[in-house]
Amino acid sequence: MIRKLLLLGMSSLLFISVNLAANTTLLSISDASIVRGPIAPYPELDEEYLDRYGEQPARIHLGDGQVGDTIGTIFQAVAPCSLYLVEQQWFSPGSVEYFIAIYSDEANERFQFGRAPDRGSTNFSPIGEILFSADTVTVEGTGEWETIFTSEDMNGGIRIGDPDLVTNPAFFVGYVKQSDDGEPRAMAADMGDLDYTYTWFGGPTAQNQTGHPWGAYTRYLGRETTVEQYVRVQIDYPWGLPPDVLEISQVRNTFDPNPSAIVTAVIVDDSEWGENHEARVMVRSGLNGAVSAFVMDGPDTNNVLSAEITAHSTWGETVYYWVEATDDAGMLRTTEENPMSFNIIHFENPAAKLLVVDDGMGELIEPFIAQIEEAGISYEYWNMQDNFGLDRMTVQGGTWSSIFVFADGGSTVPTREWENSIYAPFVEGGGDFFLMDQDYFAANGEGDSLVFTEGDFAFDILG
């Protein structure tokens, strides 16, 4: 059985010294209620640390903070779980009071997936029911992983979620600063730039700066370096896991505002897929559009399921899609937090008479583009890599009378049967078609002996 926890939070940090906070009065550590078991035996626990941070020490530390400030990171398990261990890296020593809490309903309604808003921009605390708290902990500040809680500290572990109701709420792992010193490590600087964070910050520092006690550690998300603290947890799934959704296919960008496409996904479950399993592709046009569901067929022998989706959108809009899979126990896995997407493209030169298709040429296409521009020819440029391919509706969407395909082992021009080719309606309608591809035959799997006859694209169109 696969066992894993998603640690929510990836960002890129430059060399920066910043600070964390929250008000002690915003939470009641002394009122902690511990929810436990049934807990899987500790010796059977997976040894893998379930995080996205790796084993290397972090390189940046967070320097602000005062007594009473709180910082914590939101985690989301994929199913009801048992938590056994919390570790964090600290740059310098200090005194903090750690705790674990459910992500609050009030914050969850407003800030989906536990993503915090700008620092000091809300009065809604992320801290819900306190599951566990400890007395003041003195952190050593070694720059390496320090153990904060173990299973022994938590009397065998903490249950997160309800296995009977198949609920798995997000949870908050954080601390209240009991001294002005103590600087936690932040994530390594090679995690990629993001405009969201799962690290929350609250208390007197934020209140004094903005008039509101809660938000992200980052002041202005999307306009400065996103901050995540370097913390990780270890968990187990005693009650099983939902299906694992893998390898969702990428839909091409298109000119068609009402596109249809086949979406596939590899979905694996710890029990055989049957009539009580279900998978759906969820589709939404824009950030606030209505969500449509398309039931997936399958799986085949390779655990691949598929569905034909449609969208109703407008030019310039992004269409988002994700997969939800439910097993025979009612456990749900969704990829909604990190959806796939494709764009409805409006042509830059809709009246152009030439469509230029760049299929992997890179810089080699530049001399040809230069000659087209020098000749004063109006053209529309379509990069196959940037747009995840090319579909028939896009080929037919313009007013061009000619199509030039420049490729290096291209993927769109066949050698043999071409009835279903994306170019078929265009060339059958009398359009001029030009191909330059030094690996045309190899890309189509042709051998050394090349014989083409009527009915082959290489014979009928290219001659």
Short mmCIF file of C-alpha atoms in Angstrom, two decimals:
data_model
loop_
_atom_site.label_atom_id
_atom_site.label_comp_id
_atom_site.label_asym_id
_atom_site.label_seq_id
_atom_site.Cartn_x
_atom_site.Cartn_y
_atom_site.Cartn_z
CA MET A 1 0.00 0.00 0.00
CA ILE A 2 1.30 3.44 -0.90
CA ARG A 3 1.44 5.73 2.11
CA LYS A 4 2.11 9.41 1.69
CA LEU A 5 1.28 12.88 2.87
CA LEU A 6 1.28 16.01 0.78
CA LEU A 7 3.13 18.79 2.50
CA LEU A 8 1.47 21.87 1.15
CA GLY A 9 3.93 24.57 0.28
CA MET A 10 6.55 25.08 -2.38
CA SER A 11 8.35 28.33 -3.04
CA SER A 12 11.62 29.90 -4.03
CA LEU A 13 13.54 31.95 -1.46
CA LEU A 14 16.39 34.28 -2.21
CA PHE A 15 18.90 35.21 0.46
CA ILE A 16 16.63 37.16 2.70
CA SER A 17 16.14 37.62 6.42
CA VAL A 18 12.52 37.93 7.49
CA ASN A 19 10.38 37.25 10.57
CA LEU A 20 7.37 35.33 11.96
CA ALA A 21 4.48 36.14 14.37
CA ALA A 22 1.01 35.61 16.13
CA ASN A 23 -0.73 36.63 19.30
CA THR A 24 -0.87 34.22 22.20
CA THR A 25 -4.38 35.44 22.94
CA LEU A 26 -5.54 34.10 19.56
CA LEU A 27 -5.28 30.50 20.79
CA SER A 28 -5.76 28.61 24.02
CA ILE A 29 -2.89 26.17 24.26
CA SER A 30 -3.90 25.09 27.77
CA ASP A 31 -7.32 23.94 26.46
CA ALA A 32 -5.80 21.34 24.14
CA SER A 33 -7.81 18.19 23.56
CA ILE A 34 -5.83 15.18 22.35
CA VAL A 35 -7.52 12.93 19.78
CA ARG A 36 -5.88 9.53 19.42
CA GLY A 37 -6.11 6.14 17.73
CA PRO A 38 -6.73 3.60 16.78
CA ILE A 39 -3.06 3.94 15.91
CA ALA A 40 -1.05 1.60 13.72
CA PRO A 41 1.88 0.04 15.62
CA TYR A 42 4.84 2.40 15.56
CA PRO A 43 7.37 -0.25 14.35
CA GLU A 44 5.32 -0.62 11.15
CA LEU A 45 5.52 3.08 10.38
CA ASP A 46 6.91 4.07 7.00
CA GLU A 47 10.39 5.48 7.40
CA GLU A 48 9.89 7.94 4.54
CA TYR A 49 9.50 11.54 5.64
CA LEU A 50 6.51 12.80 3.75
CA ASP A 51 7.46 16.23 2.57
CA ARG A 52 8.70 18.05 -0.50
CA TYR A 53 11.76 19.62 1.06
CA GLY A 54 14.40 16.90 0.85
CA GLU A 55 17.12 16.09 3.34
CA GLN A 56 19.42 19.07 2.84
CA PRO A 57 19.61 21.86 5.42
CA ALA A 58 17.77 25.02 4.43
CA ARG A 59 19.93 28.01 3.47
CA ILE A 60 17.80 30.96 4.54
CA HIS A 61 16.55 31.96 7.97
CA LEU A 62 13.61 34.09 9.06
CA GLY A 63 14.81 36.82 11.34
CA ASP A 64 11.87 38.83 12.71
CA GLY A 65 9.52 38.04 15.58
CA GLN A 66 8.64 38.91 19.14
CA VAL A 67 7.08 37.24 22.14
CA GLY A 68 3.50 36.20 21.36
CA ASP A 69 3.95 35.90 17.60
CA THR A 70 2.76 32.63 16.02
CA ILE A 71 3.86 30.88 12.86
CA GLY A 72 2.57 27.61 11.45
CA THR A 73 2.27 25.64 8.24
CA ILE A 74 -0.85 23.99 6.86
CA PHE A 75 -0.60 20.31 5.92
CA GLN A 76 -3.17 18.20 4.07
CA ALA A 77 -3.21 14.41 4.24
CA VAL A 78 -4.93 12.46 1.48
CA ALA A 79 -6.96 10.38 3.96
CA PRO A 80 -7.56 10.05 7.71
CA CYS A 81 -4.15 9.47 9.23
CA SER A 82 -2.07 9.15 12.39
CA LEU A 83 0.69 11.67 13.00
CA TYR A 84 3.81 10.42 14.78
CA LEU A 85 6.60 12.92 14.39
CA VAL A 86 7.26 16.63 13.81
CA GLU A 87 10.69 18.00 12.88
CA GLN A 88 11.89 21.50 12.02
CA GLN A 89 15.14 23.30 11.23
CA TRP A 90 16.22 26.32 13.26
CA PHE A 91 19.01 28.78 12.53
CA SER A 92 19.40 30.09 16.08
CA PRO A 93 18.23 28.94 19.55
CA GLY A 94 15.09 30.19 21.23
CA SER A 95 11.99 29.27 23.25
CA VAL A 96 8.68 28.39 21.58
CA GLU A 97 5.44 26.62 22.51
CA TYR A 98 4.51 24.12 19.80
CA PHE A 99 1.02 22.85 19.03
CA ILE A 100 -0.99 20.98 16.40
CA ALA A 101 -4.50 22.12 15.42
CA ILE A 102 -7.18 21.54 12.81
CA TYR A 103 -7.29 24.22 10.11
CA SER A 104 -10.22 26.41 11.16
CA ASP A 105 -13.55 26.32 9.33
CA GLU A 106 -13.62 30.13 9.11
CA ALA A 107 -10.25 30.30 7.35
CA ASN A 108 -10.98 27.25 5.20
CA GLU A 109 -14.14 28.85 3.80
CA ARG A 110 -12.18 31.88 2.66
CA PHE A 111 -8.68 30.56 1.91
CA GLN A 112 -8.88 27.33 -0.07
CA PHE A 113 -6.27 24.60 0.46
CA GLY A 114 -4.81 26.46 3.44
CA ARG A 115 -3.15 29.12 1.30
CA ALA A 116 -2.63 32.22 3.37
CA PRO A 117 -3.45 35.74 2.13
CA ASP A 118 -1.00 38.66 2.35
CA ARG A 119 0.49 39.31 5.78
CA GLY A 120 -1.83 41.10 8.15
CA SER A 121 -4.77 41.13 5.73
CA THR A 122 -7.40 39.15 7.67
CA ASN A 123 -8.90 38.73 11.13
CA PHE A 124 -9.68 35.06 10.50
CA SER A 125 -7.35 32.73 12.37
CA PRO A 126 -6.23 29.46 10.72
CA ILE A 127 -6.24 27.76 14.14
CA GLY A 128 -9.22 25.54 14.86
CA GLU A 129 -9.51 22.73 17.40
CA ILE A 130 -6.23 22.17 19.23
CA LEU A 131 -5.22 18.51 18.90
CA PHE A 132 -1.98 18.56 20.86
CA SER A 133 0.27 21.03 22.61
CA ALA A 134 3.52 20.86 24.53
CA ASP A 135 5.23 22.84 27.22
CA THR A 136 7.78 25.40 26.15
CA VAL A 137 10.42 23.86 23.92
CA THR A 138 13.98 25.20 23.72
CA VAL A 139 15.19 24.80 20.14
CA GLU A 140 18.93 24.45 19.63
CA GLY A 141 19.33 26.29 16.34
CA THR A 142 21.81 23.83 14.81
CA GLY A 143 20.61 24.34 11.23
CA GLU A 144 19.81 20.60 11.05
CA TRP A 145 16.52 18.78 11.61
CA GLU A 146 15.44 18.99 15.25
CA THR A 147 12.83 16.61 16.65
CA ILE A 148 9.90 18.55 18.11
CA PHE A 149 7.32 15.84 18.84
CA THR A 150 7.69 12.04 18.78
CA SER A 151 5.08 9.33 19.16
CA GLU A 152 6.06 9.03 22.83
CA ASP A 153 5.39 12.73 23.37
CA MET A 154 1.96 12.29 21.80
CA ASN A 155 1.09 9.09 23.73
CA GLY A 156 1.34 6.99 20.59
CA GLY A 157 0.33 9.53 17.96
CA ILE A 158 -2.50 11.86 16.99
CA ARG A 159 -5.43 10.92 14.81
CA ILE A 160 -6.18 13.42 12.06
CA GLY A 161 -9.62 12.97 10.52
CA ASP A 162 -12.46 10.49 11.00
CA PRO A 163 -12.09 7.09 9.29
CA ASP A 164 -15.81 6.36 9.68
CA LEU A 165 -16.80 9.55 7.87
CA VAL A 166 -13.77 9.43 5.56
CA THR A 167 -12.83 12.98 6.50
CA ASN A 168 -9.27 14.27 6.43
CA PRO A 169 -9.14 17.93 7.42
CA ALA A 170 -6.10 20.07 6.84
CA PHE A 171 -4.07 20.69 9.97
CA PHE A 172 -1.81 23.40 11.35
CA VAL A 173 1.65 22.67 12.81
CA GLY A 174 3.05 25.74 14.52
CA TYR A 175 4.29 27.48 17.63
CA VAL A 176 3.99 30.61 19.72
CA LYS A 177 7.26 32.46 20.37
CA GLN A 178 8.09 32.67 24.07
CA SER A 179 11.19 34.79 23.52
CA ASP A 180 12.30 37.36 20.97
CA ASP A 181 15.19 35.17 19.86
CA GLY A 182 14.99 31.98 17.83
CA GLU A 183 15.12 32.18 14.03
CA PRO A 184 13.60 29.29 12.01
CA ARG A 185 15.01 28.11 8.74
CA ALA A 186 13.07 28.75 5.54
CA MET A 187 12.78 26.59 2.47
CA ALA A 188 15.72 26.13 0.12
CA ALA A 189 16.05 28.66 -2.69
CA ASP A 190 15.50 26.21 -5.55
CA MET A 191 11.80 25.35 -5.11
CA GLY A 192 10.36 27.54 -7.88
CA ASP A 193 8.57 30.89 -7.66
CA LEU A 194 5.00 30.75 -6.37
CA ASP A 195 2.42 33.41 -5.62
CA TYR A 196 0.91 31.48 -2.71
CA THR A 197 2.11 30.05 0.60
CA TYR A 198 0.90 27.65 3.28
CA THR A 199 2.88 29.31 6.07
CA TRP A 200 0.66 31.50 8.28
CA PHE A 201 1.81 34.31 10.52
CA GLY A 202 -0.18 36.11 13.20
CA GLY A 203 0.00 38.13 16.37
CA PRO A 204 1.29 41.48 17.65
CA THR A 205 3.81 42.06 14.86
CA ALA A 206 1.23 41.75 12.07
CA GLN A 207 -1.40 43.58 14.14
CA ASN A 208 0.91 46.54 14.70
CA GLN A 209 1.99 46.64 11.06
CA THR A 210 -1.39 46.43 9.37
CA GLY A 211 -4.22 46.49 11.91
CA HIS A 212 -5.08 42.82 11.20
CA PRO A 213 -3.54 39.90 13.08
CA TRP A 214 -3.38 37.15 10.44
CA GLY A 215 -2.07 36.31 7.01
CA ALA A 216 1.01 34.86 5.37
CA TYR A 217 4.53 35.51 6.54
CA THR A 218 5.06 37.01 3.08
CA ARG A 219 3.83 40.61 2.98
CA TYR A 220 2.81 40.85 -0.68
CA LEU A 221 2.26 37.53 -2.40
CA GLY A 222 3.21 37.58 -6.06
CA ARG A 223 5.29 40.72 -5.62
CA GLU A 224 8.07 39.48 -3.34
CA THR A 225 9.76 36.22 -2.42
CA THR A 226 7.30 33.66 -1.08
CA VAL A 227 8.24 32.31 2.35
CA GLU A 228 7.67 28.79 3.68
CA GLN A 229 9.21 27.56 6.91
CA TYR A 230 11.23 24.35 6.86
CA VAL A 231 9.09 21.87 8.80
CA ARG A 232 8.06 18.27 8.12
CA VAL A 233 5.87 15.56 9.63
CA GLN A 234 5.67 11.78 9.53
CA ILE A 235 2.35 9.99 9.32
CA ASP A 236 0.70 6.65 8.70
CA TYR A 237 -2.62 5.68 7.10
CA PRO A 238 -4.05 2.87 9.28
CA TRP A 239 -7.43 2.99 7.53
CA GLY A 240 -6.15 2.86 3.96
CA LEU A 241 -5.73 5.33 1.14
CA PRO A 242 -7.86 6.69 -1.69
CA PRO A 243 -6.84 5.96 -5.30
CA ASP A 244 -3.63 7.56 -6.51
CA VAL A 245 -4.08 9.82 -9.56
CA LEU A 246 -1.04 9.92 -11.84
CA GLU A 247 -0.03 11.19 -15.28
CA ILE A 248 -3.00 13.34 -16.28
CA SER A 249 -2.79 14.17 -19.98
CA GLN A 250 -2.27 17.72 -21.19
CA VAL A 251 -4.96 19.25 -23.43
CA ARG A 252 -3.72 21.43 -26.28
CA ASN A 253 -4.27 25.16 -26.41
CA THR A 254 -6.82 25.91 -29.10
CA PHE A 255 -8.54 28.61 -31.10
CA ASP A 256 -11.88 26.87 -30.54
CA PRO A 257 -13.86 28.56 -27.71
CA ASN A 258 -16.02 25.44 -27.33
CA PRO A 259 -13.41 22.70 -27.48
CA SER A 260 -13.70 18.98 -26.83
CA ALA A 261 -10.76 16.79 -25.92
CA ILE A 262 -9.91 13.36 -24.53
CA VAL A 263 -8.34 13.47 -21.05
CA THR A 264 -6.57 10.38 -19.72
CA ALA A 265 -5.13 9.60 -16.31
CA VAL A 266 -3.34 6.69 -14.69
CA ILE A 267 -5.28 5.82 -11.52
CA VAL A 268 -4.06 3.16 -9.09
CA ASP A 269 -5.91 1.82 -6.05
CA ASP A 270 -4.96 -0.78 -3.42
CA SER A 271 -8.07 -2.77 -4.35
CA GLU A 272 -9.15 -3.92 -7.81
CA TRP A 273 -11.09 -1.28 -9.73
CA GLY A 274 -14.76 -2.22 -9.75
CA GLU A 275 -18.29 -0.89 -10.10
CA ASN A 276 -18.05 0.91 -6.76
CA HIS A 277 -15.05 2.91 -7.94
CA GLU A 278 -15.54 6.11 -9.89
CA ALA A 279 -13.33 8.71 -11.54
CA ARG A 280 -14.36 12.05 -12.99
CA VAL A 281 -12.70 14.87 -14.88
CA MET A 282 -13.84 18.20 -13.47
CA VAL A 283 -13.75 21.19 -15.88
CA ARG A 284 -14.07 24.90 -15.18
CA SER A 285 -13.71 27.83 -17.60
CA GLY A 286 -11.94 30.71 -15.87
CA LEU A 287 -11.37 31.09 -12.16
CA ASN A 288 -15.03 31.48 -11.23
CA GLY A 289 -16.91 29.52 -13.88
CA ALA A 290 -19.32 26.67 -13.23
CA VAL A 291 -17.73 23.23 -12.77
CA SER A 292 -18.77 20.36 -15.06
CA ALA A 293 -18.08 16.67 -14.36
CA PHE A 294 -17.26 14.02 -16.97
CA VAL A 295 -17.21 10.37 -15.87
CA MET A 296 -14.11 8.46 -16.94
CA ASP A 297 -14.22 5.08 -18.68
CA GLY A 298 -11.87 2.21 -17.93
CA PRO A 299 -9.38 1.41 -16.65
CA ASP A 300 -7.48 -0.52 -19.30
CA THR A 301 -4.75 -3.04 -18.46
CA ASN A 302 -2.34 -0.17 -17.78
CA ASN A 303 -4.68 1.51 -15.25
CA VAL A 304 -5.50 4.28 -17.74
CA LEU A 305 -8.95 5.84 -17.57
CA SER A 306 -10.30 8.39 -20.05
CA ALA A 307 -13.13 10.83 -20.62
CA GLU A 308 -14.12 13.19 -23.42
CA ILE A 309 -14.52 16.67 -21.96
CA THR A 310 -16.09 19.80 -23.40
CA ALA A 311 -15.79 23.41 -22.34
CA HIS A 312 -17.68 26.58 -23.14
CA SER A 313 -15.31 29.49 -22.95
CA THR A 314 -14.20 32.69 -24.64
CA TRP A 315 -11.02 33.75 -26.41
CA GLY A 316 -8.28 34.67 -23.98
CA GLU A 317 -9.71 32.52 -21.18
CA THR A 318 -8.02 29.63 -19.38
CA VAL A 319 -9.84 26.32 -18.91
CA TYR A 320 -8.91 24.36 -15.78
CA TYR A 321 -9.42 20.63 -15.30
CA TRP A 322 -8.61 18.10 -12.60
CA VAL A 323 -9.40 14.49 -11.69
CA GLU A 324 -11.38 13.13 -8.76
CA ALA A 325 -11.24 9.41 -7.97
CA THR A 326 -13.31 7.58 -5.35
CA ASP A 327 -12.66 4.01 -4.20
CA ASP A 328 -15.04 1.33 -2.95
CA ALA A 329 -14.66 2.61 0.63
CA GLY A 330 -15.74 6.12 -0.33
CA MET A 331 -12.26 7.62 -0.05
CA LEU A 332 -11.72 10.51 -2.46
CA ARG A 333 -8.55 11.73 -4.12
CA THR A 334 -8.66 15.02 -6.01
CA THR A 335 -6.03 16.99 -7.91
CA GLU A 336 -8.04 20.22 -7.67
CA GLU A 337 -5.36 22.05 -5.73
CA ASN A 338 -2.94 21.78 -8.66
CA PRO A 339 -5.21 21.64 -11.72
CA MET A 340 -4.15 21.16 -15.31
CA SER A 341 -5.10 23.91 -17.75
CA PHE A 342 -5.17 24.99 -21.37
CA ASN A 343 -5.85 28.31 -23.06
CA ILE A 344 -8.35 29.51 -25.63
CA ILE A 345 -6.06 31.40 -28.00
CA HIS A 346 -7.08 34.47 -29.96
CA PHE A 347 -4.92 34.84 -33.05
CA GLU A 348 -2.59 37.84 -33.08
CA ASN A 349 -3.09 38.24 -36.84
CA PRO A 350 -6.55 36.81 -37.59
CA ALA A 351 -6.47 38.14 -41.19
CA ALA A 352 -3.07 36.56 -41.95
CA LYS A 353 -2.74 34.54 -45.16
CA LEU A 354 0.00 32.30 -43.77
CA LEU A 355 0.13 30.01 -40.73
CA VAL A 356 3.67 29.17 -39.58
CA VAL A 357 3.87 26.04 -37.41
CA ASP A 358 7.08 25.66 -35.36
CA ASP A 359 7.43 22.02 -34.30
CA GLY A 360 10.63 21.85 -32.27
CA MET A 361 12.84 24.07 -34.42
CA GLY A 362 14.10 26.36 -31.67
CA GLU A 363 16.48 29.04 -32.93
CA LEU A 364 16.76 27.33 -36.33
CA ILE A 365 13.43 28.82 -37.41
CA GLU A 366 14.62 32.41 -36.98
CA PRO A 367 16.14 32.84 -40.50
CA PHE A 368 12.91 31.63 -42.10
CA ILE A 369 10.80 33.98 -39.99
CA ALA A 370 13.15 36.81 -40.93
CA GLN A 371 12.65 36.11 -44.64
CA ILE A 372 8.86 36.00 -44.26
CA GLU A 373 8.89 39.34 -42.45
CA GLU A 374 11.27 40.90 -45.00
CA ALA A 375 8.85 39.87 -47.73
CA GLY A 376 6.09 41.75 -45.92
CA ILE A 377 3.92 38.66 -45.53
CA SER A 378 1.38 38.78 -42.71
CA TYR A 379 1.54 35.52 -40.77
CA GLU A 380 0.28 33.78 -37.64
CA TYR A 381 2.93 31.92 -35.62
CA TRP A 382 2.09 28.74 -33.67
CA ASN A 383 4.71 27.16 -31.41
CA MET A 384 3.89 23.50 -30.83
CA GLN A 385 5.82 23.21 -27.57
CA ASP A 386 4.36 26.35 -26.01
CA ASN A 387 0.82 25.33 -26.97
CA PHE A 388 1.12 21.59 -26.19
CA GLY A 389 0.44 20.69 -29.81
CA LEU A 390 -1.99 21.77 -32.53
CA ASP A 391 -5.60 20.76 -33.21
CA ARG A 392 -7.77 20.72 -36.32
CA MET A 393 -9.99 23.62 -35.21
CA THR A 394 -6.95 25.87 -34.84
CA VAL A 395 -5.71 24.91 -38.31
CA GLN A 396 -9.11 25.78 -39.75
CA GLY A 397 -9.67 28.84 -37.56
CA GLY A 398 -7.81 31.42 -39.62
CA THR A 399 -8.18 32.91 -43.08
CA TRP A 400 -4.80 31.67 -44.33
CA SER A 401 -4.38 30.11 -47.72
CA SER A 402 -0.96 28.63 -46.93
CA ILE A 403 0.54 26.62 -44.06
CA PHE A 404 4.29 26.29 -43.57
CA VAL A 405 5.39 23.58 -41.11
CA PHE A 406 8.99 23.85 -39.91
CA ALA A 407 9.91 20.78 -37.85
CA ASP A 408 12.76 18.74 -36.45
CA GLY A 409 11.25 15.28 -36.18
CA GLY A 410 7.76 16.74 -36.14
CA SER A 411 4.65 15.13 -34.70
CA THR A 412 1.79 16.49 -36.80
CA VAL A 413 2.48 15.54 -40.42
CA PRO A 414 1.91 11.86 -41.31
CA THR A 415 3.59 9.88 -44.05
CA ARG A 416 0.80 7.35 -44.62
CA GLU A 417 -2.93 7.49 -43.80
CA TRP A 418 -4.04 11.07 -43.45
CA GLU A 419 -7.82 11.05 -43.39
CA ASN A 420 -7.80 12.03 -39.71
CA SER A 421 -4.86 14.41 -40.00
CA ILE A 422 -5.39 17.88 -38.53
CA TYR A 423 -4.37 19.27 -41.94
CA ALA A 424 -6.79 17.14 -44.00
CA PRO A 425 -9.68 19.64 -44.33
CA PHE A 426 -7.23 22.41 -45.19
CA VAL A 427 -5.43 20.60 -48.00
CA GLU A 428 -8.65 19.03 -49.29
CA GLY A 429 -10.04 22.54 -49.54
CA GLY A 430 -7.21 23.59 -51.84
CA GLY A 431 -4.84 25.18 -49.33
CA ASP A 432 -1.12 25.35 -50.06
CA PHE A 433 0.97 23.17 -47.73
CA PHE A 434 4.76 23.29 -47.22
CA LEU A 435 6.82 21.00 -44.95
CA MET A 436 10.48 21.27 -43.96
CA ASP A 437 11.59 18.46 -41.66
CA GLN A 438 14.93 16.68 -41.91
CA ASP A 439 13.64 13.81 -39.74
CA TYR A 440 10.20 13.52 -41.33
CA PHE A 441 10.52 9.83 -42.20
CA ALA A 442 12.19 8.78 -38.95
CA ALA A 443 9.60 10.65 -36.90
CA ASN A 444 6.90 8.55 -38.60
CA GLY A 445 8.71 5.28 -38.01
CA GLU A 446 9.66 4.69 -41.64
CA GLY A 447 12.44 2.23 -42.41
CA ASP A 448 15.18 2.37 -45.02
CA SER A 449 12.99 1.21 -47.92
CA LEU A 450 10.54 4.00 -48.70
CA VAL A 451 7.69 3.24 -51.11
CA PHE A 452 4.63 5.49 -51.07
CA THR A 453 1.46 5.01 -53.04
CA GLU A 454 -1.86 6.72 -53.55
CA GLY A 455 -3.58 7.27 -50.22
CA ASP A 456 -0.36 8.13 -48.41
CA PHE A 457 0.13 11.75 -47.33
CA ALA A 458 3.72 11.70 -48.58
CA PHE A 459 2.41 10.66 -52.04
CA ASP A 460 -0.86 12.58 -52.28
CA ILE A 461 0.21 15.91 -50.81
CA LEU A 462 3.98 16.11 -50.83
CA GLY A 463 4.44 14.23 -54.09
#
